[in-house]
mmCIF file of C-alpha atoms and ligand atoms in Angstrom:
data_model
loop_
_atom_site.group_PDB
_atom_site.id
_atom_site.type_symbol
_atom_site.label_atom_id
_atom_site.label_comp_id
_atom_site.label_asym_id
_atom_site.label_seq_id
_atom_site.Cartn_x
_atom_site.Cartn_y
_atom_site.Cartn_z
ATOM 1 C CA UNK G 835 43.842 108.009 -100.399
ATOM 2 C CA UNK G 836 43.663 110.420 -103.308
ATOM 3 C CA UNK G 837 47.000 110.735 -105.034
ATOM 4 C CA UNK G 838 48.094 114.239 -106.073
ATOM 5 C CA UNK G 839 49.330 114.404 -109.630
ATOM 6 C CA UNK G 840 52.236 116.715 -110.335
ATOM 7 C CA UNK G 841 53.815 118.175 -113.468
ATOM 8 C CA UNK G 842 57.342 119.567 -113.267
ATOM 9 C CA UNK G 843 58.375 122.231 -115.797
ATOM 10 C CA UNK G 844 62.118 122.809 -116.245
ATOM 11 C CA UNK G 845 64.333 124.357 -118.909
ATOM 12 C CA UNK G 846 67.872 123.719 -117.744
ATOM 13 C CA UNK G 847 70.086 121.715 -115.449
ATOM 14 C CA UNK G 848 67.102 120.650 -113.410
ATOM 15 C CA UNK G 849 68.729 120.268 -110.022
ATOM 16 C CA UNK G 850 65.491 121.422 -108.405
ATOM 17 C CA UNK G 851 63.307 119.139 -110.506
ATOM 18 C CA UNK G 852 65.550 116.158 -109.697
ATOM 19 C CA UNK G 853 65.590 117.008 -106.026
ATOM 20 C CA UNK G 854 61.787 117.053 -106.034
ATOM 21 C CA UNK G 855 61.649 113.748 -107.926
ATOM 22 C CA UNK G 856 64.007 112.164 -105.387
ATOM 23 C CA UNK G 857 62.231 113.647 -102.378
ATOM 24 C CA UNK G 858 58.842 112.220 -103.374
ATOM 25 C CA UNK G 859 60.153 109.011 -104.919
ATOM 26 C CA UNK G 860 58.633 106.656 -102.366
ATOM 27 C CA UNK G 861 55.713 108.855 -101.349
ATOM 28 C CA UNK G 862 52.440 107.170 -102.310
ATOM 29 C CA UNK G 863 50.570 110.476 -101.948
ATOM 30 C CA UNK G 864 52.319 111.933 -104.980
ATOM 31 C CA UNK G 865 52.731 110.930 -108.595
ATOM 32 C CA UNK G 866 55.052 112.900 -110.855
ATOM 33 C CA UNK G 867 53.175 112.555 -114.124
ATOM 34 C CA UNK G 868 55.805 114.147 -116.339
ATOM 35 C CA UNK G 869 58.644 116.595 -116.659
ATOM 36 C CA UNK G 870 58.016 119.160 -119.364
ATOM 37 C CA UNK G 871 60.919 120.920 -121.020
ATOM 38 C CA UNK G 872 60.978 123.468 -123.804
ATOM 39 C CA UNK G 873 64.575 122.464 -124.559
ATOM 40 C CA UNK G 874 65.193 119.014 -125.981
ATOM 41 C CA UNK G 875 68.884 119.157 -124.999
ATOM 42 C CA UNK G 876 68.415 120.438 -121.446
ATOM 43 C CA UNK G 877 70.287 118.191 -118.957
ATOM 44 C CA UNK G 878 67.033 117.588 -117.069
ATOM 45 C CA UNK G 879 65.654 115.650 -120.052
ATOM 46 C CA UNK G 880 68.186 112.823 -119.758
ATOM 47 C CA UNK G 881 68.305 112.800 -115.965
ATOM 48 C CA UNK G 882 64.516 112.546 -115.669
ATOM 49 C CA UNK G 883 64.392 109.743 -118.238
ATOM 50 C CA UNK G 884 67.086 107.870 -116.305
ATOM 51 C CA UNK G 885 64.860 107.976 -113.257
ATOM 52 C CA UNK G 886 61.980 106.558 -115.251
ATOM 53 C CA UNK G 887 59.996 109.788 -115.354
ATOM 54 C CA UNK G 888 58.010 110.593 -118.505
ATOM 55 C CA UNK G 889 59.459 113.567 -120.367
ATOM 56 C CA UNK G 890 57.450 115.853 -122.617
ATOM 57 C CA UNK G 891 59.370 118.140 -124.958
ATOM 58 C CA UNK G 892 57.531 121.121 -126.339
ATOM 59 C CA UNK G 893 58.346 124.124 -128.481
ATOM 60 C CA UNK G 894 58.252 127.699 -127.250
ATOM 61 C CA UNK G 895 55.376 128.255 -129.650
ATOM 62 C CA UNK G 896 53.404 125.475 -127.981
ATOM 63 C CA UNK G 897 54.122 126.900 -124.531
ATOM 64 C CA UNK G 898 52.825 130.301 -125.624
ATOM 65 C CA UNK G 899 49.648 128.916 -127.171
ATOM 66 C CA UNK G 900 46.430 129.010 -125.181
ATOM 67 C CA UNK G 901 45.557 125.365 -125.459
ATOM 68 C CA UNK G 902 48.734 123.247 -125.522
ATOM 69 C CA UNK G 903 49.661 123.218 -121.826
ATOM 70 C CA UNK G 904 46.024 123.286 -120.820
ATOM 71 C CA UNK G 905 45.201 120.174 -122.844
ATOM 72 C CA UNK G 906 48.373 118.436 -121.676
ATOM 73 C CA UNK G 907 47.725 119.094 -117.999
ATOM 74 C CA UNK G 908 44.047 118.228 -118.243
ATOM 75 C CA UNK G 909 44.918 115.057 -120.137
ATOM 76 C CA UNK G 910 47.199 113.912 -117.313
ATOM 77 C CA UNK G 911 44.765 115.135 -114.640
ATOM 78 C CA UNK G 912 47.401 117.381 -113.120
ATOM 79 C CA UNK G 913 46.616 118.859 -109.685
ATOM 80 C CA UNK G 914 49.744 120.987 -109.239
ATOM 81 C CA UNK G 915 52.353 122.396 -111.610
ATOM 82 C CA UNK G 916 55.829 123.058 -110.247
ATOM 83 C CA UNK G 917 58.067 125.480 -112.118
ATOM 84 C CA UNK G 918 61.643 124.494 -111.373
ATOM 85 C CA UNK G 919 63.832 126.736 -113.478
ATOM 86 C CA UNK G 920 61.281 127.046 -116.292
ATOM 87 C CA UNK G 921 62.181 130.033 -118.377
ATOM 88 C CA UNK G 922 59.040 130.660 -120.404
ATOM 89 C CA UNK G 923 55.995 132.679 -119.509
ATOM 90 C CA UNK G 924 52.969 130.633 -118.499
ATOM 91 C CA UNK G 925 49.868 131.510 -120.564
ATOM 92 C CA UNK G 926 46.950 133.152 -118.813
ATOM 93 C CA UNK G 927 44.606 130.327 -119.751
ATOM 94 C CA UNK G 928 46.641 127.942 -117.573
ATOM 95 C CA UNK G 929 47.099 130.424 -114.732
ATOM 96 C CA UNK G 930 43.333 130.947 -114.567
ATOM 97 C CA UNK G 931 42.551 127.254 -114.441
ATOM 98 C CA UNK G 932 45.353 126.467 -111.979
ATOM 99 C CA UNK G 933 44.720 129.279 -109.536
ATOM 100 C CA UNK G 934 47.126 128.796 -106.590
ATOM 101 C CA UNK G 935 48.097 125.480 -108.136
ATOM 102 C CA UNK G 936 51.245 126.625 -109.961
ATOM 103 C CA UNK G 937 54.292 127.004 -107.719
ATOM 104 C CA UNK G 938 57.494 128.756 -108.783
ATOM 105 C CA UNK G 939 60.875 129.141 -107.157
ATOM 106 C CA UNK G 940 62.820 132.341 -107.640
ATOM 107 C CA UNK G 941 66.428 132.788 -106.523
ATOM 108 C CA UNK G 942 66.041 136.109 -104.688
ATOM 109 C CA UNK G 943 64.034 137.633 -101.900
ATOM 110 C CA UNK G 944 61.135 138.939 -103.973
ATOM 111 C CA UNK G 945 60.013 141.632 -104.650
ATOM 112 C CA UNK G 946 63.722 142.370 -104.933
ATOM 113 C CA UNK G 947 65.422 141.203 -108.117
ATOM 114 C CA UNK G 948 62.322 139.874 -109.837
ATOM 115 C CA UNK G 949 60.677 140.562 -113.167
ATOM 116 C CA UNK G 950 61.423 139.865 -116.786
ATOM 117 C CA UNK G 951 65.049 139.030 -117.552
ATOM 118 C CA UNK G 952 65.807 138.428 -113.887
ATOM 119 C CA UNK G 953 66.757 134.782 -113.697
ATOM 120 C CA UNK G 954 69.776 132.646 -112.873
ATOM 121 C CA UNK G 955 73.058 134.480 -112.789
ATOM 122 C CA UNK G 956 71.481 137.810 -113.733
ATOM 123 C CA UNK G 957 69.818 137.846 -110.327
ATOM 124 C CA UNK G 958 73.032 137.013 -108.469
ATOM 125 C CA UNK G 959 75.084 139.509 -110.458
ATOM 126 C CA UNK G 960 72.649 142.254 -109.509
ATOM 127 C CA UNK G 961 72.730 141.179 -105.857
ATOM 128 C CA UNK G 962 76.526 141.195 -105.922
ATOM 129 C CA UNK G 963 76.677 144.550 -107.708
ATOM 130 C CA UNK G 964 74.489 146.150 -105.059
ATOM 131 C CA UNK G 965 76.590 144.795 -102.164
ATOM 132 C CA UNK G 966 73.556 143.212 -100.576
ATOM 133 C CA UNK G 967 74.116 141.833 -97.087
ATOM 134 C CA UNK G 968 71.640 139.033 -97.645
ATOM 135 C CA UNK G 969 69.819 137.230 -100.400
ATOM 136 C CA UNK G 970 67.665 134.126 -100.567
ATOM 137 C CA UNK G 971 64.899 132.255 -102.311
ATOM 138 C CA UNK G 972 61.192 132.852 -102.751
ATOM 139 C CA UNK G 973 58.623 130.146 -103.336
ATOM 140 C CA UNK G 974 55.396 131.611 -104.646
ATOM 141 C CA UNK G 975 52.193 130.944 -106.537
ATOM 142 C CA UNK G 976 52.203 132.055 -110.135
ATOM 143 C CA UNK G 977 49.731 134.657 -111.251
ATOM 144 C CA UNK G 978 49.458 136.941 -114.261
ATOM 145 C CA UNK G 979 52.223 139.303 -113.077
ATOM 146 C CA UNK G 980 55.803 138.072 -113.498
ATOM 147 C CA UNK G 981 57.287 137.111 -110.100
ATOM 148 C CA UNK G 982 54.478 138.848 -108.247
ATOM 149 C CA UNK G 983 52.207 135.995 -107.194
ATOM 150 C CA UNK G 984 51.345 135.319 -103.563
ATOM 151 C CA UNK G 985 54.448 134.413 -101.578
ATOM 152 C CA UNK G 986 54.323 131.019 -99.868
ATOM 153 C CA UNK G 987 57.737 131.037 -98.194
ATOM 154 C CA UNK G 988 61.089 132.789 -98.232
ATOM 155 C CA UNK G 989 64.469 131.676 -96.913
ATOM 156 C CA UNK G 990 67.476 133.921 -96.646
ATOM 157 C CA UNK G 991 71.230 133.647 -96.267
ATOM 158 C CA UNK G 992 73.826 136.166 -95.152
ATOM 159 C CA UNK G 993 76.372 137.518 -97.597
ATOM 160 C CA UNK G 994 79.880 138.528 -96.601
ATOM 161 C CA UNK G 995 82.019 141.209 -98.211
ATOM 162 C CA UNK G 996 83.876 138.524 -100.122
ATOM 163 C CA UNK G 997 81.157 136.823 -102.123
ATOM 164 C CA UNK G 998 81.564 135.897 -105.770
ATOM 165 C CA UNK G 999 78.966 134.928 -108.327
ATOM 166 C CA UNK G 1000 79.828 131.278 -107.655
ATOM 167 C CA UNK G 1001 79.630 131.539 -103.876
ATOM 168 C CA UNK G 1002 76.203 133.184 -104.079
ATOM 169 C CA UNK G 1003 75.024 130.536 -106.542
ATOM 170 C CA UNK G 1004 76.168 127.858 -104.120
ATOM 171 C CA UNK G 1005 74.352 129.412 -101.153
ATOM 172 C CA UNK G 1006 71.147 129.733 -103.171
ATOM 173 C CA UNK G 1007 71.479 126.191 -104.452
ATOM 174 C CA UNK G 1008 71.770 124.893 -100.884
ATOM 175 C CA UNK G 1009 68.660 126.799 -99.795
ATOM 176 C CA UNK G 1010 66.735 125.472 -102.793
ATOM 177 C CA UNK G 1011 67.766 121.867 -102.143
ATOM 178 C CA UNK G 1012 66.824 122.087 -98.493
ATOM 179 C CA UNK G 1013 63.505 123.888 -98.708
ATOM 180 C CA UNK G 1014 61.720 123.596 -102.052
ATOM 181 C CA UNK G 1015 60.436 120.000 -101.741
ATOM 182 C CA UNK G 1016 59.412 120.552 -98.116
ATOM 183 C CA UNK G 1017 57.418 123.665 -98.965
ATOM 184 C CA UNK G 1018 55.706 121.845 -101.838
ATOM 185 C CA UNK G 1019 54.788 119.068 -99.430
ATOM 186 C CA UNK G 1020 53.272 121.594 -97.004
ATOM 187 C CA UNK G 1021 51.215 123.241 -99.731
ATOM 188 C CA UNK G 1022 49.897 119.939 -101.059
ATOM 189 C CA UNK G 1023 48.988 118.220 -97.790
HETATM 190 C C1 GRF A 1403 67.216 127.940 -109.775
HETATM 191 O O1 GRF A 1403 68.125 128.818 -109.187
HETATM 192 C C2 GRF A 1403 65.813 128.447 -109.599
HETATM 193 O O2 GRF A 1403 65.640 129.200 -108.445
HETATM 194 C C3 GRF A 1403 65.623 129.335 -110.779
HETATM 195 O O3 GRF A 1403 66.365 128.731 -111.818
HETATM 196 C C4 GRF A 1403 67.384 127.905 -111.279
HETATM 197 C C5 GRF A 1403 67.193 126.556 -111.861
HETATM 198 O O4 GRF A 1403 68.207 125.664 -111.542
HETATM 199 N N1 GRF A 1403 64.232 129.581 -111.051
HETATM 200 P P1 GRF A 1403 68.000 124.128 -111.844
HETATM 201 O O5 GRF A 1403 67.676 123.986 -113.328
HETATM 202 O O6 GRF A 1403 66.890 123.625 -110.989
HETATM 203 O O7 GRF A 1403 69.302 123.462 -111.525
#
């Protein structure tokens, strides 16, 4: 059996990254090679270490450079890169080499509420402000255009007239926890 080697990129709390780590913990088909974070004090750094996962901290300058991520991922023989709340732009050099091998999760039903500056609560605030009747998550491949890569799967939830920022965040969080690891599994195998 050939084991698929995964890199997880995360910049924040890392609930998605941790959920993925836990989901594949006893799966011999998958090896999480490392979690990469551009923030040394992001909560994901400690939580990944506690689970015995290698953590790589990098600077924003390194992320933006053409060779840093490329060399890192080649060095660890990475097959797939999962962006789980990673807030930096992925350089073209990496996107070209990992064509349909970089998977991102976005907390809206793309193409709605995507693009630069649209992340986290900014997405949900916009959804709330527009009185949307539904929102959801999009899991997609990453290509050169921000939030415009080929869509792999979308999951939606209904919104009532009484939603708050927190209630929308909670609904999105539940969708992410339920679906992201399963979709990754489907793509990989
Ligand atoms: C998630 O909502 C994800 O969709 C978005 O950023 C958030 C990250 O949350 N890309 P976490 O760090 O995984 O808890």
